CSV table of C-alpha atoms in Angstrom, one decimal:
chain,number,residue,atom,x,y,z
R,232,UNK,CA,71.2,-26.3,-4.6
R,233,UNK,CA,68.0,-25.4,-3.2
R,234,UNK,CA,65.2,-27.7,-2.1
R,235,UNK,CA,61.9,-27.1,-3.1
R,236,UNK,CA,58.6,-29.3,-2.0
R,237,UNK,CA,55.0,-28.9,-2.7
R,238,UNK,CA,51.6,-31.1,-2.9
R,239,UNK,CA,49.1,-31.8,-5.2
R,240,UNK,CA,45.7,-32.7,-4.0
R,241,UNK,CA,44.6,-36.2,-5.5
R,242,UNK,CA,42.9,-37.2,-7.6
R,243,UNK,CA,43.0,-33.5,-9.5
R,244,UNK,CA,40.0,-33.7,-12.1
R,245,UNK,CA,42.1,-33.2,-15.6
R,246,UNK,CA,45.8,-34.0,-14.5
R,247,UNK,CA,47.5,-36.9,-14.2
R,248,UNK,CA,48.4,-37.3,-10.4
R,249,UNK,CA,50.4,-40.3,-9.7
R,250,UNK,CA,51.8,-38.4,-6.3
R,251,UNK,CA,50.4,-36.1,-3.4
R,252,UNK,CA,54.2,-34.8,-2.5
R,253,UNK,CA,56.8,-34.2,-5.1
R,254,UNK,CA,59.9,-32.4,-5.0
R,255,UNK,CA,61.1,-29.7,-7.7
R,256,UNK,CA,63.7,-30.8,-10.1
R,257,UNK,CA,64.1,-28.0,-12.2
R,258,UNK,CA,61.4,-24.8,-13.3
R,259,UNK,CA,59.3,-27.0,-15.2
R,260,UNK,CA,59.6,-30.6,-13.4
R,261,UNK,CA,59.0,-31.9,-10.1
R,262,UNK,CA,59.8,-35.8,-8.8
R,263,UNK,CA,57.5,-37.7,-6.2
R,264,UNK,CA,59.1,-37.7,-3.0
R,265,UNK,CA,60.6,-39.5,-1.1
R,266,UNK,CA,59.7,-41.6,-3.7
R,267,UNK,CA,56.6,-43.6,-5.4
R,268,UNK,CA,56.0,-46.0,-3.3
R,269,UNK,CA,55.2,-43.4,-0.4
R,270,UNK,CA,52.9,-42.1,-2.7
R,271,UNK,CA,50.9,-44.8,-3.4
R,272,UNK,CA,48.8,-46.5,-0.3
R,273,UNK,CA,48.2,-49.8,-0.7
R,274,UNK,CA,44.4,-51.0,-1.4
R,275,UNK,CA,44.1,-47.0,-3.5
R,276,UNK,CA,43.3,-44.0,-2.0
R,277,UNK,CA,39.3,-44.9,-0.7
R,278,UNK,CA,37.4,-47.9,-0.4
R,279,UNK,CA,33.6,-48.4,0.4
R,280,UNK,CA,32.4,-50.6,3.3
R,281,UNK,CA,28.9,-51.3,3.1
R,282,UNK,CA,28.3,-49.1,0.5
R,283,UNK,CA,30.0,-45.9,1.9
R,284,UNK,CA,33.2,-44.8,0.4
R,285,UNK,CA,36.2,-43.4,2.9
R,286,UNK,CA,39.6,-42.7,2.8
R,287,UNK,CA,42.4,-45.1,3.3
R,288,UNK,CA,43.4,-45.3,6.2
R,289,UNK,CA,46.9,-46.0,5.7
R,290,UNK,CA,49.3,-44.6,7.5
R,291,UNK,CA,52.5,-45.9,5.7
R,292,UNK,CA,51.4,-43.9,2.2
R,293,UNK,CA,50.5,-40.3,1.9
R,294,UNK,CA,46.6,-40.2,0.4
R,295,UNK,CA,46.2,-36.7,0.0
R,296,UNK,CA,49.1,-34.5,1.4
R,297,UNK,CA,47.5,-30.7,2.2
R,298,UNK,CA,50.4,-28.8,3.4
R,299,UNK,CA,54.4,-28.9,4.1
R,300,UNK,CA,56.7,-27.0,6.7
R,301,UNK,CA,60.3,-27.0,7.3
R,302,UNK,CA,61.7,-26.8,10.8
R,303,UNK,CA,65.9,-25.5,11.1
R,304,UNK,CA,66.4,-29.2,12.2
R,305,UNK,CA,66.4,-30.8,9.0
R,306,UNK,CA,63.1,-32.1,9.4
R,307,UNK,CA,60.1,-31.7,6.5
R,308,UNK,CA,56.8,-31.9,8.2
R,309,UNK,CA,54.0,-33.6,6.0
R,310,UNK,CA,50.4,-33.0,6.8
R,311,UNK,CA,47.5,-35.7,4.8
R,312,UNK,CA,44.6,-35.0,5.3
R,313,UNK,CA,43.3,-38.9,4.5
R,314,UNK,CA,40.9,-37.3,2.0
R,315,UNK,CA,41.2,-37.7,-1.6
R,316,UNK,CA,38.4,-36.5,-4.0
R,317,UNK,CA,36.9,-39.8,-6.2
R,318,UNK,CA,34.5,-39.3,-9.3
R,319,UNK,CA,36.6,-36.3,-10.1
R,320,UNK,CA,35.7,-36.5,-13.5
R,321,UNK,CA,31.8,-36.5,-13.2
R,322,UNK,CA,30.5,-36.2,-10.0
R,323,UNK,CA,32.9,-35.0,-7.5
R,324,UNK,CA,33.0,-36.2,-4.1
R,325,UNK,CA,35.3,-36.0,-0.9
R,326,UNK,CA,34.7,-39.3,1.4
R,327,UNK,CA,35.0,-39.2,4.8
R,328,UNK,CA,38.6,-40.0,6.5
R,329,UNK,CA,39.1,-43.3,7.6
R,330,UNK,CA,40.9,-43.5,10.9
R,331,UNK,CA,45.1,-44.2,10.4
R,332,UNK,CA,44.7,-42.4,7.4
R,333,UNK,CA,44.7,-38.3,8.8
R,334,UNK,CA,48.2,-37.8,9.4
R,335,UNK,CA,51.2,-36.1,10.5
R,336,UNK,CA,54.7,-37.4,9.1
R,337,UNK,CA,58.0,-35.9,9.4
R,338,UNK,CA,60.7,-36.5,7.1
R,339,UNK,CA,64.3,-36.2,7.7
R,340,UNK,CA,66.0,-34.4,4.9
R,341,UNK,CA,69.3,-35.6,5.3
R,342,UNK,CA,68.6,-39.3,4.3
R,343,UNK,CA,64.9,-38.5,2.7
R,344,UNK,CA,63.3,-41.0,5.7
R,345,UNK,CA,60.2,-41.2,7.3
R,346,UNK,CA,60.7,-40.8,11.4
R,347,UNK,CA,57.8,-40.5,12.5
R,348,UNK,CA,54.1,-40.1,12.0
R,349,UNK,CA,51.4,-39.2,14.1
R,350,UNK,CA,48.0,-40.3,14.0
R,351,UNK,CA,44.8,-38.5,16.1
R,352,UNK,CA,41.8,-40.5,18.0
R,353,UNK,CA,38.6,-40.2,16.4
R,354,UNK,CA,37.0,-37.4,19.3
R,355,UNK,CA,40.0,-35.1,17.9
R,356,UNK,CA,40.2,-35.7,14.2
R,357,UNK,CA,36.0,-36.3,12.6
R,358,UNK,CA,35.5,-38.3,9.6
R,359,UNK,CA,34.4,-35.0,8.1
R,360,UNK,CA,37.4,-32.9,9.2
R,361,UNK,CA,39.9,-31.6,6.6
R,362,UNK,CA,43.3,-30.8,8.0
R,363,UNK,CA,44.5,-27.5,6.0
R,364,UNK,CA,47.0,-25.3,7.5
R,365,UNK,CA,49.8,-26.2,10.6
R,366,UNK,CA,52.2,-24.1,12.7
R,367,UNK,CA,55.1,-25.4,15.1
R,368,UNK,CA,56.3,-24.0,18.4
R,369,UNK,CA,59.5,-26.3,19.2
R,370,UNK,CA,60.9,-24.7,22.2
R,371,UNK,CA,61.3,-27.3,25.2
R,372,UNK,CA,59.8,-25.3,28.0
R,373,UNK,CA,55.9,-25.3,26.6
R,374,UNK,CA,55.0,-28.9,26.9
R,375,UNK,CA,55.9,-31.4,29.8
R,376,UNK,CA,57.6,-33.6,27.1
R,377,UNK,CA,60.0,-31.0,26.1
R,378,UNK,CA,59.4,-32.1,22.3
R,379,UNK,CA,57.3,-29.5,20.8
R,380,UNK,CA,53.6,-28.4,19.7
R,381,UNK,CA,52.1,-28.3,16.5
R,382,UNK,CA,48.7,-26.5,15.6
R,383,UNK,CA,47.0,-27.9,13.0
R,384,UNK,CA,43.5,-25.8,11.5
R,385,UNK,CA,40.8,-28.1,10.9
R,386,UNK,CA,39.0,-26.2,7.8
R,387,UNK,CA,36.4,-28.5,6.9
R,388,UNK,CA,33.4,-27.8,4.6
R,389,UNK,CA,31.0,-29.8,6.7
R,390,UNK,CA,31.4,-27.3,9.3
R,391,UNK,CA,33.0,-28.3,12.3
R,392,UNK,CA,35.8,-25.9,12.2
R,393,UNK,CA,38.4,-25.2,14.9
R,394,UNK,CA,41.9,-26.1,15.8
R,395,UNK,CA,43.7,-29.3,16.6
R,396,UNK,CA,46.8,-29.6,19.0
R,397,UNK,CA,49.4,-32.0,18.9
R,398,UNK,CA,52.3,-32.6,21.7
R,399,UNK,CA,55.0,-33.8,19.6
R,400,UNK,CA,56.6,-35.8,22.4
R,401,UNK,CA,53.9,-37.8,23.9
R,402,UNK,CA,51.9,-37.9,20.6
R,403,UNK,CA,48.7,-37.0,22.6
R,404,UNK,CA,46.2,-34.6,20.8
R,405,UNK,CA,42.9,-32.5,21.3
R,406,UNK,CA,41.1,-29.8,20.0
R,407,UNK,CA,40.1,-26.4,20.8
R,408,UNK,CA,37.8,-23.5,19.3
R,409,UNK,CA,35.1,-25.6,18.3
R,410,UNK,CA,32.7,-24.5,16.3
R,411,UNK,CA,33.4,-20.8,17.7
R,412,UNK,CA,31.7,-18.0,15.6
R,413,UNK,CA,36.0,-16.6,14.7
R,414,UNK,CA,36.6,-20.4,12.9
R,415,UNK,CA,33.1,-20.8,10.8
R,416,UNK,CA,32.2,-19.7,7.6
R,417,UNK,CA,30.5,-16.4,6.6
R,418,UNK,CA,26.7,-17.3,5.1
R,419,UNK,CA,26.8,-17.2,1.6
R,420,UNK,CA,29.8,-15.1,1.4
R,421,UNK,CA,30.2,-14.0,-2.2
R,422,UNK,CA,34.0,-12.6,-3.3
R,423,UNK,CA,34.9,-11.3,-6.6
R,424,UNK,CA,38.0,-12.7,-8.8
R,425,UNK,CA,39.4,-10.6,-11.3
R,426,UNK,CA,36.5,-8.5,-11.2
R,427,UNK,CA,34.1,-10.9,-11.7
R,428,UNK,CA,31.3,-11.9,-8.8
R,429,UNK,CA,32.1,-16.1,-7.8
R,430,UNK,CA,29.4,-18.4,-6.9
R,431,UNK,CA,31.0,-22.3,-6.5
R,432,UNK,CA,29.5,-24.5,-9.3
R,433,UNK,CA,30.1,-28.4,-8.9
R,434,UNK,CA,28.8,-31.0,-10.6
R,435,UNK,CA,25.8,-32.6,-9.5
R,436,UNK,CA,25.2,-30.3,-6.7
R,437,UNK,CA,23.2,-27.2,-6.3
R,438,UNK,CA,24.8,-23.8,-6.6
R,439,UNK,CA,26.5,-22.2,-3.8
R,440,UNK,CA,28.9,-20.2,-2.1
R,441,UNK,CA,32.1,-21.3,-0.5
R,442,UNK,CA,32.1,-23.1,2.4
R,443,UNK,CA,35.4,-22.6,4.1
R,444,UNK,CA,35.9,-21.6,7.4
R,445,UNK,CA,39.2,-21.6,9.4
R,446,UNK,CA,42.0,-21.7,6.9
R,447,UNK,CA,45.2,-20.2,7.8
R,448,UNK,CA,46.9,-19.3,10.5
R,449,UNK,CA,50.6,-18.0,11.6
R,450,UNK,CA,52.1,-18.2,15.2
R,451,UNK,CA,53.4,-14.4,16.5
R,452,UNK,CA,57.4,-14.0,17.1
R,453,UNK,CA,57.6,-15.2,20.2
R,454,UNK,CA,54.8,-18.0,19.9
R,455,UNK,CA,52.5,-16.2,22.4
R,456,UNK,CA,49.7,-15.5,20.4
R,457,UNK,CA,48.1,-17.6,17.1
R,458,UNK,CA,46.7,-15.2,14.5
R,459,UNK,CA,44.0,-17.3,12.3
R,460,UNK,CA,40.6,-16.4,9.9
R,461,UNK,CA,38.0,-18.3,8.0
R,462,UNK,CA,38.6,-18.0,4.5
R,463,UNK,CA,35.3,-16.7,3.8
R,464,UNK,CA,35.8,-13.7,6.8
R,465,UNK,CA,37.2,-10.2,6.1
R,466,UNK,CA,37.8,-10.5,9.9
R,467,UNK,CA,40.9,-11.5,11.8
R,468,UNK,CA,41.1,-12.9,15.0
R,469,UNK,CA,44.0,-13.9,17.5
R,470,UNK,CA,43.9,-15.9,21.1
R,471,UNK,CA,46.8,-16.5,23.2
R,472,UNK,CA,48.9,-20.1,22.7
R,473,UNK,CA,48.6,-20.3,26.2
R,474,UNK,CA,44.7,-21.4,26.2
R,475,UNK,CA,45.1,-23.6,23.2
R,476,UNK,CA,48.2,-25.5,25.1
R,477,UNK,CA,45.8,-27.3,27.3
R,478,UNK,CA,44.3,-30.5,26.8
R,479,UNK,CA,40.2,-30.1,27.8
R,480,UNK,CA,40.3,-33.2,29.3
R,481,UNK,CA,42.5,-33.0,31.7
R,482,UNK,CA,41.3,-29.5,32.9
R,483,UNK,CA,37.7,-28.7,33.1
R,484,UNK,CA,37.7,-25.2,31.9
R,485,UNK,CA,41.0,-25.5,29.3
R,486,UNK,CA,37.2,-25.3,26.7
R,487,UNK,CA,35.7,-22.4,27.9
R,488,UNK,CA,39.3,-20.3,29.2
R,489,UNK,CA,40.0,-21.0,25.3
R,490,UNK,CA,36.6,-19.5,23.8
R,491,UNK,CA,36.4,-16.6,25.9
R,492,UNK,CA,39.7,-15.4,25.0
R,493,UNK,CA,39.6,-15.2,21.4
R,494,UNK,CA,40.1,-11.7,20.3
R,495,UNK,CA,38.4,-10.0,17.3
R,496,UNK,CA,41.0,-7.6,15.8
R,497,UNK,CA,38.6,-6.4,13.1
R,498,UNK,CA,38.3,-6.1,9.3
R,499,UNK,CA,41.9,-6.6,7.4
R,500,UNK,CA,40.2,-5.8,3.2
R,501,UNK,CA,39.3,-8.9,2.0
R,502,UNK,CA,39.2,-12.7,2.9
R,503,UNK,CA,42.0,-14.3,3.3
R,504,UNK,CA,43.3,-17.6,2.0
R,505,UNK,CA,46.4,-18.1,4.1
R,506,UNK,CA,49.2,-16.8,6.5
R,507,UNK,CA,52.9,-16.3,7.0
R,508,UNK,CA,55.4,-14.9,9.1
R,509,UNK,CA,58.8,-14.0,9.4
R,510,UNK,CA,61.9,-13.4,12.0
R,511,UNK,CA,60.3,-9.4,12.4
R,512,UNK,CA,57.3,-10.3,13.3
R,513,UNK,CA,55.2,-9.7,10.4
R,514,UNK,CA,51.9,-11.6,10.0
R,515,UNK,CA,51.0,-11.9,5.9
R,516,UNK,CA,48.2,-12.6,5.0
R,517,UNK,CA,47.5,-14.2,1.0
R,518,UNK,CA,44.1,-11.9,-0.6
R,519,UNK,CA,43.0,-13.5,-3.2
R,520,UNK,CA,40.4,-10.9,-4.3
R,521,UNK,CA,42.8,-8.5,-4.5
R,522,UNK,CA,46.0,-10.7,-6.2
R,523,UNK,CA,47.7,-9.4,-3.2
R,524,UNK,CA,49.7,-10.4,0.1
R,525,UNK,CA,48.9,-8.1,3.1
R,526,UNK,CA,50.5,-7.8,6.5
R,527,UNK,CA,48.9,-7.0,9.3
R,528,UNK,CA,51.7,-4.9,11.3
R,529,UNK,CA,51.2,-5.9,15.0
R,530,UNK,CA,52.6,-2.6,16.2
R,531,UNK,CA,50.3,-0.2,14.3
R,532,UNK,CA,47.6,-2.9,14.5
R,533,UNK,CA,46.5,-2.3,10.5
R,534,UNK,CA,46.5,-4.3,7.8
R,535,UNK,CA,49.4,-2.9,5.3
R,536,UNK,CA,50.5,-3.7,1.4
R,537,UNK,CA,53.5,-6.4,0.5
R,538,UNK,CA,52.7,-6.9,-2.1
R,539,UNK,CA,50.5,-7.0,-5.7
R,540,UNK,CA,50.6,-8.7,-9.1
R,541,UNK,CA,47.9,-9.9,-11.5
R,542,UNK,CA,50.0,-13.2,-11.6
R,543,UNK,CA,49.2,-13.6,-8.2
R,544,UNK,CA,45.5,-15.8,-9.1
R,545,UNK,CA,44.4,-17.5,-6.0
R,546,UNK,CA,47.7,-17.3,-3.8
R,547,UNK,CA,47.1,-20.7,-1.7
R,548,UNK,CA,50.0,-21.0,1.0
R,549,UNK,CA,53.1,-19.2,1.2
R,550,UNK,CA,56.8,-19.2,4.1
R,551,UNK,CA,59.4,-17.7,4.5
R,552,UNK,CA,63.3,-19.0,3.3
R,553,UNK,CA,66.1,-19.1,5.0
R,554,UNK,CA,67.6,-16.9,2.1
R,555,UNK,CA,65.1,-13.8,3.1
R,556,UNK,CA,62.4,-14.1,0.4
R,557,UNK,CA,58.7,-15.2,0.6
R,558,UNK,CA,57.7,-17.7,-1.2
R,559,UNK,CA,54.5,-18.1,-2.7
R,560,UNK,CA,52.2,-20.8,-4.9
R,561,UNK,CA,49.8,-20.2,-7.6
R,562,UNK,CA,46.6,-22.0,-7.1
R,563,UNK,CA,43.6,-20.9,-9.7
R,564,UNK,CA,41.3,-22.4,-7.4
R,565,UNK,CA,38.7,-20.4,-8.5
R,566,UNK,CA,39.1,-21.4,-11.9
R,567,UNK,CA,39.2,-25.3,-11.2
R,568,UNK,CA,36.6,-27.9,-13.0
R,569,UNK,CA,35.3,-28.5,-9.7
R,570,UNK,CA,34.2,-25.2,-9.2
R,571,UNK,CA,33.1,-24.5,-12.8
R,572,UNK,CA,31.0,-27.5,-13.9
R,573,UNK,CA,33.7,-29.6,-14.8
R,574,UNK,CA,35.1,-26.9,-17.3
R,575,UNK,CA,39.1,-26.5,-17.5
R,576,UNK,CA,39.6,-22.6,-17.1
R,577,UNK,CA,43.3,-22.9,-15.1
R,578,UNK,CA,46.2,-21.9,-17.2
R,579,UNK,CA,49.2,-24.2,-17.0
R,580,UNK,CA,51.8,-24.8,-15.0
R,581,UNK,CA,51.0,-23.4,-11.6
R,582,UNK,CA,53.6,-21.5,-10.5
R,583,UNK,CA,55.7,-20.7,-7.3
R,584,UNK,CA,56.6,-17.0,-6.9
R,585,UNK,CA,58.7,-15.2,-4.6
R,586,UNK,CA,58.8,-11.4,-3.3
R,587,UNK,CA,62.3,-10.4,-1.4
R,588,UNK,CA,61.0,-9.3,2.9
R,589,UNK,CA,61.4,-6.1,4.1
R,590,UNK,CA,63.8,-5.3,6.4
R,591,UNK,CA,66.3,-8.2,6.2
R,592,UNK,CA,63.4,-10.6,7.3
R,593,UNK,CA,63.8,-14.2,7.1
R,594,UNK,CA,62.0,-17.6,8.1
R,595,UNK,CA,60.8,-17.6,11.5
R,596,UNK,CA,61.6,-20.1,13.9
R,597,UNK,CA,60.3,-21.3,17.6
R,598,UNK,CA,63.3,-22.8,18.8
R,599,UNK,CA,65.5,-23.2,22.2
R,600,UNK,CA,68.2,-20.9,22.2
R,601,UNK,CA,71.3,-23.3,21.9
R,602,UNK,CA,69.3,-24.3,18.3
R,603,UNK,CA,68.8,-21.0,17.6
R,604,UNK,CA,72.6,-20.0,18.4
R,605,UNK,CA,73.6,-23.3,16.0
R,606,UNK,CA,71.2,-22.0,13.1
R,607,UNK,CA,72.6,-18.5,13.1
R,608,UNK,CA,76.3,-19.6,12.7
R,609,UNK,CA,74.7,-22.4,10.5
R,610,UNK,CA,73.4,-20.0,7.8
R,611,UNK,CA,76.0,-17.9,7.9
R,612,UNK,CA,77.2,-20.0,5.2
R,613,UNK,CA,76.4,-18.1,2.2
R,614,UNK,CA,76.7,-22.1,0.4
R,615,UNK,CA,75.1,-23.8,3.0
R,616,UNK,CA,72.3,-21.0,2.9
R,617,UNK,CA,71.7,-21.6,-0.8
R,618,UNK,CA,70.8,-25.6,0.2
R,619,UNK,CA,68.3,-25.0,2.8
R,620,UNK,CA,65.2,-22.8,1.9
R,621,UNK,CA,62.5,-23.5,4.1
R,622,UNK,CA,59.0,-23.9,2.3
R,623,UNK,CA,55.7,-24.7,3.8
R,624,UNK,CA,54.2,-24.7,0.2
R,625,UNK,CA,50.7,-26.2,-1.1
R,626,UNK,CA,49.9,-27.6,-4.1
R,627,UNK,CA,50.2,-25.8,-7.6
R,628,UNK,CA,46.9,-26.9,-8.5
R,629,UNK,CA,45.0,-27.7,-5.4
């Protein structure tokens, strides 16, 4: 049986969200997981202290889980962004994150168990940062501890965009790409939908444009180079791992080495909401303008057609399975009551699609050879195949 996971940003103005992470239980129905109780911090999902509301900041419940990812081990990654959206009904409103309550869990998938969560110090993760989008790189030979990196985009609204980096064995964490022109926001960047000009209408504040800068990002083959955009950029952009890997305060120019190496690979069609890869190298990239997925082909450096579907409304986050399709949510955004003056215009359920790779392509993982040698006779299981589908999937409705 395969194993399906995705998140639901809470509170979701019109829905009924008891949960931030479920699991899929069948085509229609989906469970909280690993249960309710993770689901539900204690104290709710803010509170105010003289007079300002935050996040919780607990960091034994999820508060607002963003985005998933499955490494070969067994291990379901769970990133919260400590964020939840209050007054969702009337006046919308995103408090700031409380420290504790930004996190990084993972989740062993073979007894459904929290091991361990990570937490970041407040000169890494702001109050007004919004963790979106994360990408591993698990071989031992790139970090002292031997344990692993994670990149994690920090997309937030309020501006300061750029990357956060996390060494998965010491815990330690920093950030990179600050405010650098490749991770903000276009001005007043105006895409069409279905043909029709959007302008982001929320309750109680003035019109505007979206706000979005860095969004996705997907790690090349070999874990060399990170490919990343704004969402509200036709642009894409790359920079070697290797600048990103160290900490700016324990080298005085890791900052500047890092800025001064980002590379501007030009116009791909469109904006981009989000990225993927798999084990050929590909680089896809979700278009929602265009109800498309693109990849960028890293040997003929161009942008290239996967694939096209007026289903596909807002694709949000997508991965790659182990059983050699890419997979795929349906978000609406657009068409939310947050961005339409509290109006309803989303069509129920959301949906998670799936197009078959090209080429035999599969998930794509960054691991040390003995796991990789493990995997491959691992999933050569047609049955064991069918019960481990990796999906780094984000909410139906986000």
């Amino acid at each position: 049986m395969r194993r399906n996971f995705d998140t639901v940003r809470r509170p979701e103005s019109g829905m009924e969200v008891t949960y931030t992470l479920g699991e899929v239980s069948n085509e229609t129905a989906e469970v909280p997981y690993p249960n309710l109780e993770l689901n539900t911090p204690s104290g709710g999902l803010s509170t105010v202290v003289d007079g300002t509301a935050s996040g919780s900041n607990s960091q034994d419940a999820f508060i607002s889980v963003q985005a998933l990812f499955i490494t070969p081990d067994d291990t379901l990654w769970v990133l919260d962004t400590g964020r939840p959206t209050i007054n969702a009904t009337t006046a919308p409103n995103m408090p700031y994150a409380a420290p504790g309550g930004p996190k990084l869990c993972s989740i062993n998938l073979t007894n459904n168990s929290v091991t361990r969560t990570y937490t970041f110090p407040s000169d890494v993760h702001f109050p007004d940062s919004y963790m979106n989008d994360l990408r591993f790189d698990m071989r031992p030979n790139i970090t002292d501890s031997g344990q692993g990196i994670a990149y994690i985009v920090d997309s937030s609204d309020e501006g300061r965009n750029g990357f956060i980096i996390l060494d998965l064995g010491t815990g330690r964490s920093w950030r990179h790409l600050n405010q650098h022109p490749s991770t903000l926001r276009t001005f007043e960047d105006v895409p069409s939908y279905q043909g029709i000009p959007f302008y982001q209408r929320t309750m109680g504040q003035p019109l505007r444009s979206l706000q979005e800068g860095a969004d996705g990002a997907e790690l090349s083959l070999d874990g060399s180079v990170l490919y990343y955009s704004p969402l509200t950029s036709d642009y894409l952009y790359s920079i070697e791992t290797q600048y990103l890997r160290v900490d700016p305060n324990t080298e005085n120019l890791a900052a500047r080495r890092a800025n001064v190496n980002v590379k501007n690979i030009g116009q791909r069609g469109g904006n981009a909401n989000g990225f993927a890869g798999d084990s050929n190298g590909a680089v896809y990239m979700l278009m929602p303008e265009h109800n498309a997925i693109y990849n960028f082909n890293t040997t003929t450096l161009q942008a290239e057609p996967f694939v096209r579907d007026p289903r596909i409304i807002w694709p949000d986050s997508a991965n790659a399975g182990f059983d050699g399709y890419l997979y795929f949510n349906i978000n609406q955004l657009p068409y939310q009551p947050n961005w339409n003056n509290g109006t309803e215009l989303r069509q129920h359920p959301g949906l998670i699609l799936r197009a078959k790779l090209p080429n035999n392509g599969t998930k794509s993982t960054l691991f040390d050879n003995d796991v990789e040698k493990t995997l491959n006779a691992y999933f050569d299981d047609p049955q064991t195949l069918q019960k481990k589908v990796g999906l780094d999937l984000g909410s139906g409705f986000r």
